[in-house]
Amino acid sequence: MNPPRFVLSSCGTSVFSNGAPDAMRELVNRHANDASLSGEEGAKLESWLAEVERTFPAIAPEEARRRSAELNGLLGIYGAQWPEGARQDYLVLVHTDTALGRRAARVVAGWLEARGFAPDLVGPDGLNTRSEEEFRYGIAALISWLEEQYLPEWAAKGSRPIFNLLGGFKAVHAYLTVLGMVYGAEVVYQFEGSQELLHIPPLPGVAGSLAATARRYLEQDFPRFRRLALHLPVTDWTDPPETLVLTDAHGLLLSPWGELVWLRLSPDFYQRQLWDPPDPRVRFSRRFVGQARAYAGTAQMAALNRHIDDLVRYLVDRERTGTAAIPERLNLKPIRSPRPPSTHEFYAWSDKDARRVYLHFEDGNRAVLDELGKHL
């Protein structure tokens, strides 16, 4: 039996617009980006949505293909008679952060669940086209989800990704098409005015070529990329790579592609060496630097750099809000036994040869990392 496949479907509102009366279809299109439904038009829509939600799970596959762009793609991939092992595949419906987007995805999921599937619904905050800024954040959140959830689990299984892009907003399709190239996915579209599907096979070498270009940018400006990844201001970068870094009213920020590059490539950079603190709220003692450098090129060094990021995030949030939750991964806490000048500790890493970072605070919100040592 073939390994299970990862099948991602972009999800729009076709289940509510296809087959609807003209007036109702116009309302669906008009309110497709609304965060919630209200008023007289919202009430009219609610009545129609409830009717679709009630009747849709029982419709036959051919009607499902006419009514739902998402199911048209999935049934085109699988066929009306689901092949053996299909229900072991991981089906994901990516929907917009809107009232209609969420409910449409639930309708499609309900039809699949009635036939033995267990699809996941993913609707990142901000994934809508109400504003460019919200859309960027939504796409970045989607990329983070793919990197953190899909890659570790499904790539390890040898899963072949398929991106079904028959449903959803065209703006989302543009990003998912490029992501499909990066992930080596088969991308599925539909010919205009036809039931026939267009299968674009994986494009070999795209991911490697993009990574090589992006790596050169990180080699040149890793500390700046790191600050942007931590949502810290960068004011001294006059010519950042425009595909990876955007400018908005608040300054520079990573683009969705910049987020992807960071998630993909930063682990290698973190493993190389102890990088200087990304913010002046943290500084290193000479003793700490000498001890840490012994772990250059190891997974332990990568963990240490990430925990320093966690410490910076905590200090920034505490200064901004007056209070902040300590990241669980950091486990920052007071030392039980005296170890002057250190007053606190956090985990550097917890696997083999576990180490703690011992530190103290100056001027209230400035951390000095004194020592890298064994647990007391």
Coordinates of N, CA and C in Angstrom, one line a residue, residues 39-135:
G39 N -27.5 42.3 10.7 CA -28.5 43.1 9.9 C -29.4 42.2 9.1
E40 N -30.2 42.9 8.3 CA -31.3 42.2 7.5 C -30.7 41.3 6.5
E41 N -29.6 41.7 5.9 CA -29.0 40.8 4.9 C -28.3 39.6 5.6
G42 N -27.8 39.8 6.8 CA -27.2 38.7 7.5 C -28.2 37.7 7.9
A43 N -29.4 38.1 8.3 CA -30.5 37.2 8.6 C -31.0 36.4 7.4
K44 N -31.0 37.1 6.2 CA -31.4 36.3 5.0 C -30.3 35.2 4.7
L45 N -29.1 35.6 4.9 CA -28.0 34.6 4.6 C -28.1 33.5 5.6
E46 N -28.4 33.8 6.9 CA -28.4 32.7 7.9 C -29.4 31.7 7.5
S47 N -30.6 32.1 7.0 CA -31.6 31.1 6.6 C -31.1 30.2 5.5
W48 N -30.4 30.8 4.5 CA -29.9 30.0 3.4 C -28.7 29.1 3.8
L49 N -27.8 29.6 4.7 CA -26.7 28.8 5.2 C -27.3 27.6 6.0
A50 N -28.3 27.8 6.8 CA -28.8 26.7 7.6 C -29.4 25.6 6.7
E51 N -30.0 26.0 5.6 CA -30.6 25.1 4.6 C -29.5 24.2 4.0
V52 N -28.4 24.9 3.6 CA -27.3 24.2 2.9 C -26.7 23.2 4.0
E53 N -26.5 23.7 5.2 CA -25.8 22.9 6.2 C -26.7 21.6 6.5
R54 N -28.0 21.8 6.4 CA -28.9 20.7 6.7 C -28.9 19.6 5.6
T55 N -28.9 20.0 4.4 CA -29.1 19.1 3.3 C -27.8 18.6 2.6
F56 N -26.7 19.4 2.7 CA -25.5 19.1 1.9 C -24.9 17.7 2.2
P57 N -24.8 17.3 3.5 CA -24.1 16.0 3.7 C -24.6 14.8 3.0
A58 N -25.9 14.8 2.6 CA -26.5 13.7 2.0 C -26.4 13.7 0.5
I59 N -25.9 14.7 -0.2 CA -26.0 14.8 -1.6 C -25.0 13.8 -2.3
A60 N -25.3 13.4 -3.5 CA -24.5 12.4 -4.2 C -23.2 13.0 -4.7
P61 N -22.2 12.2 -5.0 CA -20.9 12.8 -5.4 C -21.0 13.7 -6.7
E62 N -21.8 13.3 -7.7 CA -21.9 14.2 -8.9 C -22.4 15.5 -8.5
E63 N -23.4 15.6 -7.7 CA -24.0 16.9 -7.3 C -23.0 17.6 -6.4
A64 N -22.3 16.9 -5.6 CA -21.2 17.5 -4.8 C -20.2 18.2 -5.6
R65 N -19.8 17.6 -6.7 CA -18.9 18.2 -7.7 C -19.4 19.5 -8.3
R66 N -20.7 19.5 -8.6 CA -21.3 20.7 -9.1 C -21.4 21.8 -8.1
R67 N -21.7 21.5 -6.9 CA -22.0 22.4 -5.8 C -20.7 23.0 -5.1
S68 N -19.7 22.2 -5.1 CA -18.5 22.5 -4.3 C -17.2 22.4 -5.1
A69 N -16.5 23.6 -5.3 CA -15.2 23.5 -6.0 C -14.2 22.6 -5.3
E70 N -14.2 22.7 -4.0 CA -13.3 21.9 -3.2 C -13.5 20.4 -3.4
L71 N -14.8 20.0 -3.4 CA -15.1 18.5 -3.6 C -14.9 18.1 -5.0
N72 N -15.1 19.1 -5.9 CA -14.9 18.8 -7.3 C -13.4 18.4 -7.5
G73 N -12.5 19.1 -6.9 CA -11.1 18.8 -7.0 C -10.8 17.5 -6.3
L74 N -11.3 17.2 -5.1 CA -11.0 16.0 -4.4 C -11.6 14.8 -5.1
L75 N -12.8 14.9 -5.6 CA -13.4 13.8 -6.3 C -12.7 13.6 -7.7
G76 N -12.1 14.6 -8.2 CA -11.4 14.5 -9.4 C -10.0 13.8 -9.2
I77 N -9.5 14.0 -8.0 CA -8.2 13.3 -7.6 C -8.5 11.9 -7.3
Y78 N -9.5 11.6 -6.5 CA -9.8 10.2 -6.0 C -10.7 9.4 -6.9
G79 N -11.6 10.1 -7.6 CA -12.7 9.3 -8.2 C -13.9 9.1 -7.3
A80 N -15.0 8.9 -7.9 CA -16.3 8.7 -7.1 C -16.2 7.5 -6.2
Q81 N -15.4 6.5 -6.6 CA -15.2 5.3 -5.8 C -13.9 5.5 -5.1
W82 N -13.9 5.8 -3.8 CA -12.6 6.1 -3.1 C -11.7 4.9 -3.2
P83 N -10.5 5.1 -3.6 CA -9.5 3.9 -3.7 C -9.2 3.4 -2.3
E84 N -8.7 2.2 -2.2 CA -8.2 1.6 -1.0 C -7.1 2.5 -0.4
G85 N -7.2 2.7 0.9 CA -6.2 3.5 1.6 C -6.5 5.0 1.6
A86 N -7.5 5.5 0.8 CA -7.7 6.9 0.7 C -8.1 7.6 2.0
R87 N -8.8 6.8 2.9 CA -9.2 7.4 4.2 C -8.1 7.5 5.2
Q88 N -6.9 7.0 4.8 CA -5.7 7.2 5.6 C -5.0 8.4 5.3
D89 N -5.4 9.1 4.2 CA -4.7 10.3 3.8 C -5.1 11.4 4.7
Y90 N -4.2 12.4 4.8 CA -4.5 13.6 5.7 C -5.0 14.7 4.8
L91 N -6.3 15.0 5.0 CA -7.0 16.0 4.3 C -7.1 17.3 5.1
V92 N -6.7 18.4 4.5 CA -6.8 19.7 5.2 C -7.6 20.6 4.3
L93 N -8.5 21.3 5.0 CA -9.3 22.4 4.3 C -8.8 23.7 4.9
V94 N -8.1 24.5 4.0 CA -7.7 25.8 4.4 C -8.7 26.9 4.1
H95 N -9.3 27.5 5.1 CA -10.4 28.4 4.8 C -10.0 29.8 5.3
T96 N -10.7 30.8 4.9 CA -10.5 32.2 5.3 C -11.0 32.5 6.7
D97 N -10.4 33.5 7.2 CA -10.8 34.0 8.6 C -12.0 34.9 8.5
T98 N -13.1 34.3 8.0 CA -14.4 35.0 7.8 C -15.5 34.1 8.2
A99 N -16.7 34.8 8.4 CA -17.9 34.0 8.8 C -18.3 33.0 7.8
L100 N -18.3 33.4 6.5 CA -18.7 32.4 5.5 C -17.7 31.4 5.2
G101 N -16.4 31.8 5.3 CA -15.3 30.8 5.0 C -15.3 29.7 6.0
R102 N -15.5 30.0 7.3 CA -15.5 29.0 8.4 C -16.6 28.0 8.2
R103 N -17.8 28.6 7.9 CA -19.0 27.7 7.8 C -19.0 26.9 6.5
A104 N -18.5 27.5 5.4 CA -18.3 26.7 4.2 C -17.4 25.5 4.4
A105 N -16.3 25.7 5.1 CA -15.3 24.6 5.3 C -16.0 23.5 6.2
R106 N -16.8 23.9 7.1 CA -17.5 22.9 8.0 C -18.5 22.1 7.1
V107 N -19.1 22.7 6.2 CA -20.1 22.0 5.3 C -19.3 21.0 4.5
V108 N -18.2 21.4 3.9 CA -17.4 20.5 3.1 C -16.8 19.3 4.0
A109 N -16.4 19.7 5.1 CA -15.9 18.7 6.1 C -17.0 17.7 6.5
G110 N -18.2 18.2 6.7 CA -19.3 17.3 7.0 C -19.6 16.3 6.0
W111 N -19.5 16.7 4.7 CA -19.7 15.8 3.6 C -18.7 14.7 3.6
L112 N -17.4 15.1 3.8 CA -16.3 14.1 3.9 C -16.4 13.2 5.1
E113 N -16.8 13.8 6.2 CA -16.9 12.9 7.4 C -18.0 11.9 7.3
A114 N -19.1 12.2 6.6 CA -20.2 11.3 6.3 C -19.7 10.1 5.5
R115 N -18.5 10.2 4.9 CA -18.0 9.1 4.0 C -16.7 8.6 4.6
G116 N -16.5 8.8 5.9 CA -15.4 8.1 6.6 C -14.1 8.9 6.7
F117 N -14.0 10.1 6.2 CA -12.8 10.9 6.3 C -12.8 11.7 7.6
A118 N -11.6 12.2 8.0 CA -11.5 13.0 9.1 C -10.7 14.3 8.8
P119 N -11.2 15.2 8.0 CA -10.4 16.3 7.6 C -10.2 17.3 8.7
D120 N -9.0 18.0 8.6 CA -8.7 19.1 9.5 C -9.1 20.4 8.9
L121 N -9.6 21.3 9.7 CA -9.9 22.7 9.2 C -8.8 23.7 9.7
V122 N -8.2 24.4 8.8 CA -7.2 25.4 9.2 C -7.6 26.7 8.7
G123 N -7.8 27.7 9.6 CA -8.2 29.0 9.2 C -7.3 30.1 9.9
P124 N -6.1 30.3 9.5 CA -5.2 31.2 10.2 C -5.9 32.6 10.4
D125 N -5.6 33.2 11.6 CA -6.1 34.6 11.9 C -5.6 35.5 10.8
G126 N -6.5 36.3 10.3 CA -6.1 37.3 9.3 C -6.1 36.9 7.9
L127 N -6.4 35.6 7.6 CA -6.4 35.1 6.2 C -7.7 35.5 5.6
N128 N -7.7 36.7 5.1 CA -8.9 37.3 4.4 C -8.3 38.4 3.5
T129 N -9.2 38.9 2.6 CA -8.7 40.0 1.7 C -9.3 41.3 2.1
R130 N -9.7 41.5 3.4 CA -10.2 42.8 3.8 C -9.1 43.9 3.7
S131 N -7.8 43.5 4.0 CA -6.7 44.4 3.9 C -5.5 43.7 3.6
E132 N -4.5 44.4 3.0 CA -3.3 43.7 2.6 C -2.5 43.3 3.9
E133 N -2.5 44.1 4.9 CA -1.8 43.8 6.1 C -2.3 42.5 6.8
E134 N -3.6 42.4 6.9 CA -4.2 41.2 7.5 C -3.9 40.0 6.6
F135 N -4.0 40.1 5.3 CA -3.7 39.0 4.4 C -2.3 38.5 4.6

